[in-house]
mmCIF file of C-alpha atoms in Angstrom:
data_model
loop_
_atom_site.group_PDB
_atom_site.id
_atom_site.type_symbol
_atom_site.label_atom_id
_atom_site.label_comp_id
_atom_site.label_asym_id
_atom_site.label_seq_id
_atom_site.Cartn_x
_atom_site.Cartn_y
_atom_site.Cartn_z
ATOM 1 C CA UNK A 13 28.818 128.652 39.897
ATOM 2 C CA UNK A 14 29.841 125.390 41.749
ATOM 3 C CA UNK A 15 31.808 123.269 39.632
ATOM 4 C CA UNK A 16 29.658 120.694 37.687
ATOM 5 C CA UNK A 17 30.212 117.334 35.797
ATOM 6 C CA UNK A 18 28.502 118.487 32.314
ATOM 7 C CA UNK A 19 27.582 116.535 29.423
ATOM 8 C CA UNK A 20 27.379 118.458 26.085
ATOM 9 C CA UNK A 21 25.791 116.041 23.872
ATOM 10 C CA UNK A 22 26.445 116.926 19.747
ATOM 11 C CA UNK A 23 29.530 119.086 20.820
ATOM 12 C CA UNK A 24 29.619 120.665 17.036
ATOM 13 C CA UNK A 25 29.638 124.410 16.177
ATOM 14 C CA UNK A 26 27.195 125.705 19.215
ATOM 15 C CA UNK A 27 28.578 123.111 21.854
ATOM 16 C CA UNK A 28 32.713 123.630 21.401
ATOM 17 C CA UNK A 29 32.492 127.152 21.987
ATOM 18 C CA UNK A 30 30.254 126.627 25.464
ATOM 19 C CA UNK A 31 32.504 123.478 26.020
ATOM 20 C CA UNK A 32 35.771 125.776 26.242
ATOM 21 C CA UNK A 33 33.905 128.121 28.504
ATOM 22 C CA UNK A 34 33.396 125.624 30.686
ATOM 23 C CA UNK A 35 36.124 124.073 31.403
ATOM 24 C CA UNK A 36 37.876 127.769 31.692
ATOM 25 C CA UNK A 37 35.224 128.266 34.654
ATOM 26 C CA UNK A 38 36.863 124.663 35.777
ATOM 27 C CA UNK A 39 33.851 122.543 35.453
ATOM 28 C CA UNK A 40 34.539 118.855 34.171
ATOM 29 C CA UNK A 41 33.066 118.710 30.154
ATOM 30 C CA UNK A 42 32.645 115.983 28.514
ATOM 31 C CA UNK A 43 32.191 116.642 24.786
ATOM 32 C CA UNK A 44 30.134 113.795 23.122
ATOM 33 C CA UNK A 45 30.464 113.774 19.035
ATOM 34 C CA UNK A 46 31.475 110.722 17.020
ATOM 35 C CA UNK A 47 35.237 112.417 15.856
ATOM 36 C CA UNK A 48 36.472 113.619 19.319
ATOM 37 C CA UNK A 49 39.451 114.810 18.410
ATOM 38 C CA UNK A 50 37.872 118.012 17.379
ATOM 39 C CA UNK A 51 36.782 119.101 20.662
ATOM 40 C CA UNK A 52 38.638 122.172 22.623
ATOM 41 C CA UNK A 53 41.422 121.402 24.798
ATOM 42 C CA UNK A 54 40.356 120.598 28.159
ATOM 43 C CA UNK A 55 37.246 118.614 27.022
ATOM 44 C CA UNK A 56 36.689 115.104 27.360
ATOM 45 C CA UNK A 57 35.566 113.530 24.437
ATOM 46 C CA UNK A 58 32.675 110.548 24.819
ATOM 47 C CA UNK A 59 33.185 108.953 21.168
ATOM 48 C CA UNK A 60 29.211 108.002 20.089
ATOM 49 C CA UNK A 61 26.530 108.535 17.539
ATOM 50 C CA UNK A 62 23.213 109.659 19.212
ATOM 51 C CA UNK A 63 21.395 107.676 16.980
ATOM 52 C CA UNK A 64 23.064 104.306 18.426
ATOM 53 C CA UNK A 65 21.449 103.500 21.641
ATOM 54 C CA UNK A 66 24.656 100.975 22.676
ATOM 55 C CA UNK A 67 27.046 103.234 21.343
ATOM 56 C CA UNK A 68 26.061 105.965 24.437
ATOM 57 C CA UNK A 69 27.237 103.440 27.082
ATOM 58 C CA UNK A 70 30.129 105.355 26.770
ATOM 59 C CA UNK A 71 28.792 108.751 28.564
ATOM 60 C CA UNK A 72 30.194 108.654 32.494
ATOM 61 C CA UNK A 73 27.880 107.781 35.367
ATOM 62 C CA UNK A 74 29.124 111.368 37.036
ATOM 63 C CA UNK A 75 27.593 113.638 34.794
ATOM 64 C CA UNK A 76 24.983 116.453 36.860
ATOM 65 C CA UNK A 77 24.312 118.293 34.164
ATOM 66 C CA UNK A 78 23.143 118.077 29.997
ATOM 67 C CA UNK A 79 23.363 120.045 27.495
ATOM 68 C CA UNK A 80 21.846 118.985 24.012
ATOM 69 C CA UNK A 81 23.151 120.780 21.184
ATOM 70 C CA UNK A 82 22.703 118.491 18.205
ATOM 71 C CA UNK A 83 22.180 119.475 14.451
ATOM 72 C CA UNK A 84 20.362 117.675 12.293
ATOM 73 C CA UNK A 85 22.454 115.795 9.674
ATOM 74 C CA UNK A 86 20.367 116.840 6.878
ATOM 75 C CA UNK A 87 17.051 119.174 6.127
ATOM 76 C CA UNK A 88 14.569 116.158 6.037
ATOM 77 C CA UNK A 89 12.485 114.499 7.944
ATOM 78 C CA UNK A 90 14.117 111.879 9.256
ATOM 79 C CA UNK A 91 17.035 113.969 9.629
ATOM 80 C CA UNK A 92 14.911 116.114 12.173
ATOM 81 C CA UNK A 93 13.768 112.708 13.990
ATOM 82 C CA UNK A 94 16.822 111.126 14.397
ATOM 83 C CA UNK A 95 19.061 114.383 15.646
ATOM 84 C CA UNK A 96 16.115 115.568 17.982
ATOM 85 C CA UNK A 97 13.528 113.030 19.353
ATOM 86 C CA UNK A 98 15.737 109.689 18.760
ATOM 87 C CA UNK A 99 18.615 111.194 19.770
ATOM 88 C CA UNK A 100 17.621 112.825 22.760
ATOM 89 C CA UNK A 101 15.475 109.694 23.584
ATOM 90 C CA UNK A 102 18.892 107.845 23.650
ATOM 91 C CA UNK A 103 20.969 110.480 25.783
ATOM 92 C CA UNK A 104 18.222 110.464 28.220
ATOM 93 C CA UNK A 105 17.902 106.579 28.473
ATOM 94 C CA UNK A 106 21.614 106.591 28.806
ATOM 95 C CA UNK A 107 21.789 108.848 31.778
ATOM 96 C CA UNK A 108 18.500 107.092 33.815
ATOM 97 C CA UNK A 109 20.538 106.428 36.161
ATOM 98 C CA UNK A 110 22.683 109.612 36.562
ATOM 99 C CA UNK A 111 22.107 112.197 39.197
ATOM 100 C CA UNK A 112 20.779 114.809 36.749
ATOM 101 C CA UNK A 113 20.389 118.058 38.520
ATOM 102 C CA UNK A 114 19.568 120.115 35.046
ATOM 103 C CA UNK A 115 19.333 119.979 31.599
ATOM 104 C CA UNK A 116 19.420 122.530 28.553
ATOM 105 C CA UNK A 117 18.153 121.863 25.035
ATOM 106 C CA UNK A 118 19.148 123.902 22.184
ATOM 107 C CA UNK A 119 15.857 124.456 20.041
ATOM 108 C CA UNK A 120 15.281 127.111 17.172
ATOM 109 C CA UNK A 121 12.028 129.963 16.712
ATOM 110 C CA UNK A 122 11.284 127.060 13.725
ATOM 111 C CA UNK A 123 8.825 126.144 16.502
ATOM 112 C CA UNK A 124 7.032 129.498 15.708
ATOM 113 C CA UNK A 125 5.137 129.349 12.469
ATOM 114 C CA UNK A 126 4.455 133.099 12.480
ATOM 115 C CA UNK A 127 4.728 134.330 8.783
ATOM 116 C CA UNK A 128 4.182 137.906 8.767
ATOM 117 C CA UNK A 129 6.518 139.977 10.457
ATOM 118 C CA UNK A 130 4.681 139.689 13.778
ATOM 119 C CA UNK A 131 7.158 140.256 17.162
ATOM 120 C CA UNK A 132 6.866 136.505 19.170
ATOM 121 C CA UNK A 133 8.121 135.072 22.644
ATOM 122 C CA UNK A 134 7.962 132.634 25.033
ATOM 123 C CA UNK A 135 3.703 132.886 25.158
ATOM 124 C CA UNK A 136 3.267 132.859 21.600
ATOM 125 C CA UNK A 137 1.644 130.212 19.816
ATOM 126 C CA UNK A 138 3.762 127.668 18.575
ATOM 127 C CA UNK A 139 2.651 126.258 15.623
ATOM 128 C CA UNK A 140 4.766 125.444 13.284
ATOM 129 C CA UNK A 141 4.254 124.630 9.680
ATOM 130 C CA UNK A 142 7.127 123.131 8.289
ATOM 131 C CA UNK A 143 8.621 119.217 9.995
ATOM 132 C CA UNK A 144 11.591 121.081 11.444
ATOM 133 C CA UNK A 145 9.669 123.058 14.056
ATOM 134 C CA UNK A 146 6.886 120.025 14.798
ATOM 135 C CA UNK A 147 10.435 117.556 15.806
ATOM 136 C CA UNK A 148 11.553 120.474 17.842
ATOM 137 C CA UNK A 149 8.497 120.931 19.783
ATOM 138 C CA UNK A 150 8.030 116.984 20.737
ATOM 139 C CA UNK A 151 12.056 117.027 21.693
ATOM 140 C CA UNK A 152 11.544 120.005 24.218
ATOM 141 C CA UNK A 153 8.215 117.886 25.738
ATOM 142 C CA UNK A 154 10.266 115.128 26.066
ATOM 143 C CA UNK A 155 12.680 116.833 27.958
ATOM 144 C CA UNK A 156 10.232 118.441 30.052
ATOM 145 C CA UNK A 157 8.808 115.379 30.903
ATOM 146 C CA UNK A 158 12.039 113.857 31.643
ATOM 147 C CA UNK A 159 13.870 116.425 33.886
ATOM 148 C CA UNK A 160 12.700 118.329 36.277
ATOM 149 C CA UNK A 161 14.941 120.961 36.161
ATOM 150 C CA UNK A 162 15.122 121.695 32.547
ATOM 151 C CA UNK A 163 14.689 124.441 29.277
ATOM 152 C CA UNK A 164 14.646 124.981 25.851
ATOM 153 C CA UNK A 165 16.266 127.602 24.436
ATOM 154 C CA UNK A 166 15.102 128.862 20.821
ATOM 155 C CA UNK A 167 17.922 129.893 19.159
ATOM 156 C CA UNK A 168 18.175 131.666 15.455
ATOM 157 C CA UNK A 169 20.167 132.197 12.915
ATOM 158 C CA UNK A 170 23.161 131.376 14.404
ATOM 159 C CA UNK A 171 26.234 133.105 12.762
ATOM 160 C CA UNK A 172 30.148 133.469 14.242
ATOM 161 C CA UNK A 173 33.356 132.949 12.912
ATOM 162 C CA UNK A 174 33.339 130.234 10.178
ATOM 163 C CA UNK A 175 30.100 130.766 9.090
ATOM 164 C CA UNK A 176 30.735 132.813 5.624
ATOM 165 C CA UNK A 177 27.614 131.575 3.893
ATOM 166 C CA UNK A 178 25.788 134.948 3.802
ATOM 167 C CA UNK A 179 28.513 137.249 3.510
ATOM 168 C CA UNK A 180 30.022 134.862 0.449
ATOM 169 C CA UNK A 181 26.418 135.379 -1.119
ATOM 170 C CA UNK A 182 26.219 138.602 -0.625
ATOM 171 C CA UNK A 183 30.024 139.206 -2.224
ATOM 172 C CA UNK A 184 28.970 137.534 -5.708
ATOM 173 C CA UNK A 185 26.399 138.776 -6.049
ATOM 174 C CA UNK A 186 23.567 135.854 -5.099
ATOM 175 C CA UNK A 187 21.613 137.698 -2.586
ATOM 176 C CA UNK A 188 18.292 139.429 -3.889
ATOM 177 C CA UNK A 189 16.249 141.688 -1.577
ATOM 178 C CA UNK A 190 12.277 140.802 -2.014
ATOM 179 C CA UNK A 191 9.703 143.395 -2.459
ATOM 180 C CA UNK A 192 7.823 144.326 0.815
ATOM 181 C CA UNK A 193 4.878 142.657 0.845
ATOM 182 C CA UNK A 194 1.108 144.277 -0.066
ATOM 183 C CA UNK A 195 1.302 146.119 3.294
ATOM 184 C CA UNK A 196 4.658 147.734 2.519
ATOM 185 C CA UNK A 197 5.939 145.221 5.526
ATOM 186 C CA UNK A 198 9.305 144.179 4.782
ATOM 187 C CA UNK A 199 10.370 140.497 5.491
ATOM 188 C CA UNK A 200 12.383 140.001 8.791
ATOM 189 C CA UNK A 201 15.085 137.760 9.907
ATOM 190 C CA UNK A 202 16.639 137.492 13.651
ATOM 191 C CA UNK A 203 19.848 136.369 14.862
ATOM 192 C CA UNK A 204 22.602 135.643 17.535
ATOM 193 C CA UNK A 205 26.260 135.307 17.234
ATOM 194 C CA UNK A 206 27.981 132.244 18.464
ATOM 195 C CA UNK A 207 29.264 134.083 21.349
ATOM 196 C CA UNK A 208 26.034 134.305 22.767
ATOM 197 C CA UNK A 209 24.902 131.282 22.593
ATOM 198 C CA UNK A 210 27.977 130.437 24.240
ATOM 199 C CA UNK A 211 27.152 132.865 26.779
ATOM 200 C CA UNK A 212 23.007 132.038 27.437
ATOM 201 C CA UNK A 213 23.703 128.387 27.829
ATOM 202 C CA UNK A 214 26.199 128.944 30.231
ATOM 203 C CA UNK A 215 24.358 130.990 31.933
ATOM 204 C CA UNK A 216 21.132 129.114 32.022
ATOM 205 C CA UNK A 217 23.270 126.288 33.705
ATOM 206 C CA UNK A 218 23.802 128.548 36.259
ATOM 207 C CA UNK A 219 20.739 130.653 36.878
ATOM 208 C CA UNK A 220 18.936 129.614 40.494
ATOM 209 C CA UNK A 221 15.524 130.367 39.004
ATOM 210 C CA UNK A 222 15.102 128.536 35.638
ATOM 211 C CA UNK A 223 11.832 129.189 32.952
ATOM 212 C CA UNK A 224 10.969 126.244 30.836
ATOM 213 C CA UNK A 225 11.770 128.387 27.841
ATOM 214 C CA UNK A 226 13.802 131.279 26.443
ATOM 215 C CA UNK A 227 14.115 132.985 22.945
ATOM 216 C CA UNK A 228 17.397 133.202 22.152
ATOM 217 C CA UNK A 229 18.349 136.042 19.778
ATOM 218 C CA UNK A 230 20.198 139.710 20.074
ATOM 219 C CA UNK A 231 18.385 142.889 20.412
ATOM 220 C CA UNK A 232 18.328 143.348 16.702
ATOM 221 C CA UNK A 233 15.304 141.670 14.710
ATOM 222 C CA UNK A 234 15.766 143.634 11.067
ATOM 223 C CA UNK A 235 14.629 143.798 7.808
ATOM 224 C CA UNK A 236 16.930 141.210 5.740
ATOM 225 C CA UNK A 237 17.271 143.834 3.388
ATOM 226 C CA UNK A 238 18.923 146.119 6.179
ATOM 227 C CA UNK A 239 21.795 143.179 6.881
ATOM 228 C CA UNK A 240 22.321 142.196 3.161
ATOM 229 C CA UNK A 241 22.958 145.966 2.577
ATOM 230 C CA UNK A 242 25.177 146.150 5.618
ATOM 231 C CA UNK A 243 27.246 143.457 4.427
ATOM 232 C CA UNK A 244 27.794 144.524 1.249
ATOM 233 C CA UNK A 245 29.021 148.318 2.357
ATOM 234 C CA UNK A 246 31.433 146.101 5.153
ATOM 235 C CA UNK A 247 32.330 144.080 2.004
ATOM 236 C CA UNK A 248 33.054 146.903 -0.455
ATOM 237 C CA UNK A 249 30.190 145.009 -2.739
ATOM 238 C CA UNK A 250 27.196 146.638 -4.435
ATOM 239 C CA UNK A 251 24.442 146.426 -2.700
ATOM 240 C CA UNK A 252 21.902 143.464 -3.533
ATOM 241 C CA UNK A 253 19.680 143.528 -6.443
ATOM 242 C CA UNK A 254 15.880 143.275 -6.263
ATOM 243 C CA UNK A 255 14.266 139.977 -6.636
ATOM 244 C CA UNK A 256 12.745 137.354 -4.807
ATOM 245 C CA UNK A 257 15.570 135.718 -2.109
ATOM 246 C CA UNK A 258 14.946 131.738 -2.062
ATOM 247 C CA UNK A 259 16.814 131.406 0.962
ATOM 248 C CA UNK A 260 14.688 133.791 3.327
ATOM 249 C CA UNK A 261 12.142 132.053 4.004
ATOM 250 C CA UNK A 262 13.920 128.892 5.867
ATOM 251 C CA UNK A 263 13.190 131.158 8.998
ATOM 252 C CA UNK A 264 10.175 132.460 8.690
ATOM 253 C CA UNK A 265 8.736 135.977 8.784
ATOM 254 C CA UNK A 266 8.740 137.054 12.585
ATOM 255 C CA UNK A 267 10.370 139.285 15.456
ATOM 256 C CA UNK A 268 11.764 137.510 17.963
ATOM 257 C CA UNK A 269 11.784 139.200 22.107
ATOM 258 C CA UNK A 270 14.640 138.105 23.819
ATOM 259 C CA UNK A 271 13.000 140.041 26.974
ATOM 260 C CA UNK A 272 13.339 136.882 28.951
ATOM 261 C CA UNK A 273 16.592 136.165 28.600
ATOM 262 C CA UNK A 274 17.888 139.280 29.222
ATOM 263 C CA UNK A 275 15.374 139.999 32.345
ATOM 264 C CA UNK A 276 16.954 136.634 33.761
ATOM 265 C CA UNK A 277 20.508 138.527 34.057
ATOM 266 C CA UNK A 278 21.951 137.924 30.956
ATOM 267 C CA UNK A 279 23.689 140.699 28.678
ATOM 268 C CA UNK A 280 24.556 140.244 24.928
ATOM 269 C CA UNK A 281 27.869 140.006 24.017
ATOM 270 C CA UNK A 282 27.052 140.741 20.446
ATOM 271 C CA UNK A 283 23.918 142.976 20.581
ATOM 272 C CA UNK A 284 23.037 142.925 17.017
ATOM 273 C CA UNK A 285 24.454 142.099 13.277
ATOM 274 C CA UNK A 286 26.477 145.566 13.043
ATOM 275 C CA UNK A 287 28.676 144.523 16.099
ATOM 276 C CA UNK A 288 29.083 140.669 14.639
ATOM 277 C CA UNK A 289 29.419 140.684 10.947
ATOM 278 C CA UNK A 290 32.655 142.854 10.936
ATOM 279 C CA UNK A 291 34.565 140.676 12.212
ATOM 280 C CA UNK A 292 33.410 137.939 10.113
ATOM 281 C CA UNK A 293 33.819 139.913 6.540
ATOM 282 C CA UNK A 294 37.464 140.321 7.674
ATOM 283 C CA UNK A 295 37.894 136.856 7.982
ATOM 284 C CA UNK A 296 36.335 136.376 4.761
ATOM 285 C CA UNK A 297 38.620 138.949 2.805
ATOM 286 C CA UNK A 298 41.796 137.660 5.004
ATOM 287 C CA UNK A 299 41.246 134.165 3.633
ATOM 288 C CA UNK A 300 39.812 135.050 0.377
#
């Protein structure tokens, strides 16, 4: 890939790690987050808030390429608004008069309001139930509509190094595994490991041929039950107790294909949760 001026725009969790990619392939990064001195080594930071339209003066008239990777500060809303739609409203106003050759907008299967276990991709419906998916679908139209050359990719459950929530759950003793349903369907959760979503956005930035959308997850779609229980043998834990799990619903009830993704060149680093989460419970008992 040709050296490119890129943009990364809410350099956080998801953007650092593609950032220091980058600029290991030699491309100039620019890292845009309001405390810059977190950014990699080799980044450039652009010091703004993408909710403050004057405040993204800052970005440089060079860059070619974006990459949106914001988080929401917050589960409401407003939250959702700001980060997705304002935000990206602002980054694009900013750069109106940049020669943008492509962008790439990091979006979530929230768009998908599937609810029972049913396998989705790019051509399924997206109709979302919940506020998080419907400000996710208007920011990937607006970038559509914006740039030419553009995608969304739908990432979930993101999980890497850092990112102890689950296993620290699991470890005390929190996590409860729900009864399947009346069917005997269990309910599902997907995933991808920071790596690869390192590795997809890099590549999409550099893949001739570019769809308007891609489902971002590993090869691996399984029953939460199945990764609980996983952790907890990688954790030395008993396995979790029956009950109803509050926090498995925030994603739905779906399989997620990632047969586009993959058919456009790209191979997983971390193919599913039994190659990621031992490194991660390692970490957890080093530092515990």
């Amino acid at each position: 890939m040709t050296p490119r001026s890129v943009l990364i725009a809410g350099c956080g969790y998801v953007g650092s790690a593609l950032a220091a990619e980058l600029v290991r392939d030699g491309h100039r990064v620019y890292g845009l987050r309001r405390q810059v001195e977190k950014l990699p080594e080799g980044v450039r930071g652009v010091a703004a808030d993408l909710t403050d339209r004057a405040s993204l003066d800052a970005i440089p008239s060079d860059v070619e390429q974006l990459v949106y990777a914001a988080s929401a500060n917050g589960r409401t809303e407003q939250a959702y608004e700001d980060a997705y739609v304002r935000g990206l409203e602002n980054v694009l106003d900013a750069l109106s008069a940049a020669k943008l050759e492509r962008a790439v907008f990091t979006s979530s299967t929230a768009v998908y309001g599937q609810d029972d276990g049913a396998w989705v991709d790019e051509a399924s419906p997206t109709e979302p139930e919940r506020f998080t998916g419907a400000a996710l679908l208007r920011a990937e139209r607006t970038l559509a509509e914006a740039v030419t050359t553009s995608s969304a990719l739908r990432l979930s459950g993101i999980y890497g190094p850092g990112r102890t929530w689950l296993v620290r759950r699991v470890a005390s003793g929190e996590v409860t595994v729900e009864p399947d349903d009346h069917e005997g369907h269990p309910r599902y959760g997907n995933r991808i490991h920071l790596r690869d979503c390192a590795g997809a956005l890099r590549h999409l930035l550099g893949l001739e041929l570019l769809s308007p959308v891609y489902v971002g997850v590993d090869d691996a779609p399984a029953p939460l039950r199945d990764v609980y229980a996983y952790v907890a043998e990688l954790l030395g834990a008993p396995p979790p107790r029956a009950g109803e799990d509050v926090g498995s619903g925030r994603g739905g009830n779906k399989r997620c294909r990632n047969a586009r993704l993959k058919a456009s060149g790209y191979a997983l680093r971390v193919p599913s949760y039994r190659e990621g989460y031992p490194e991660i419970v390692k970490g957890y008992l080093e530092a515990s």
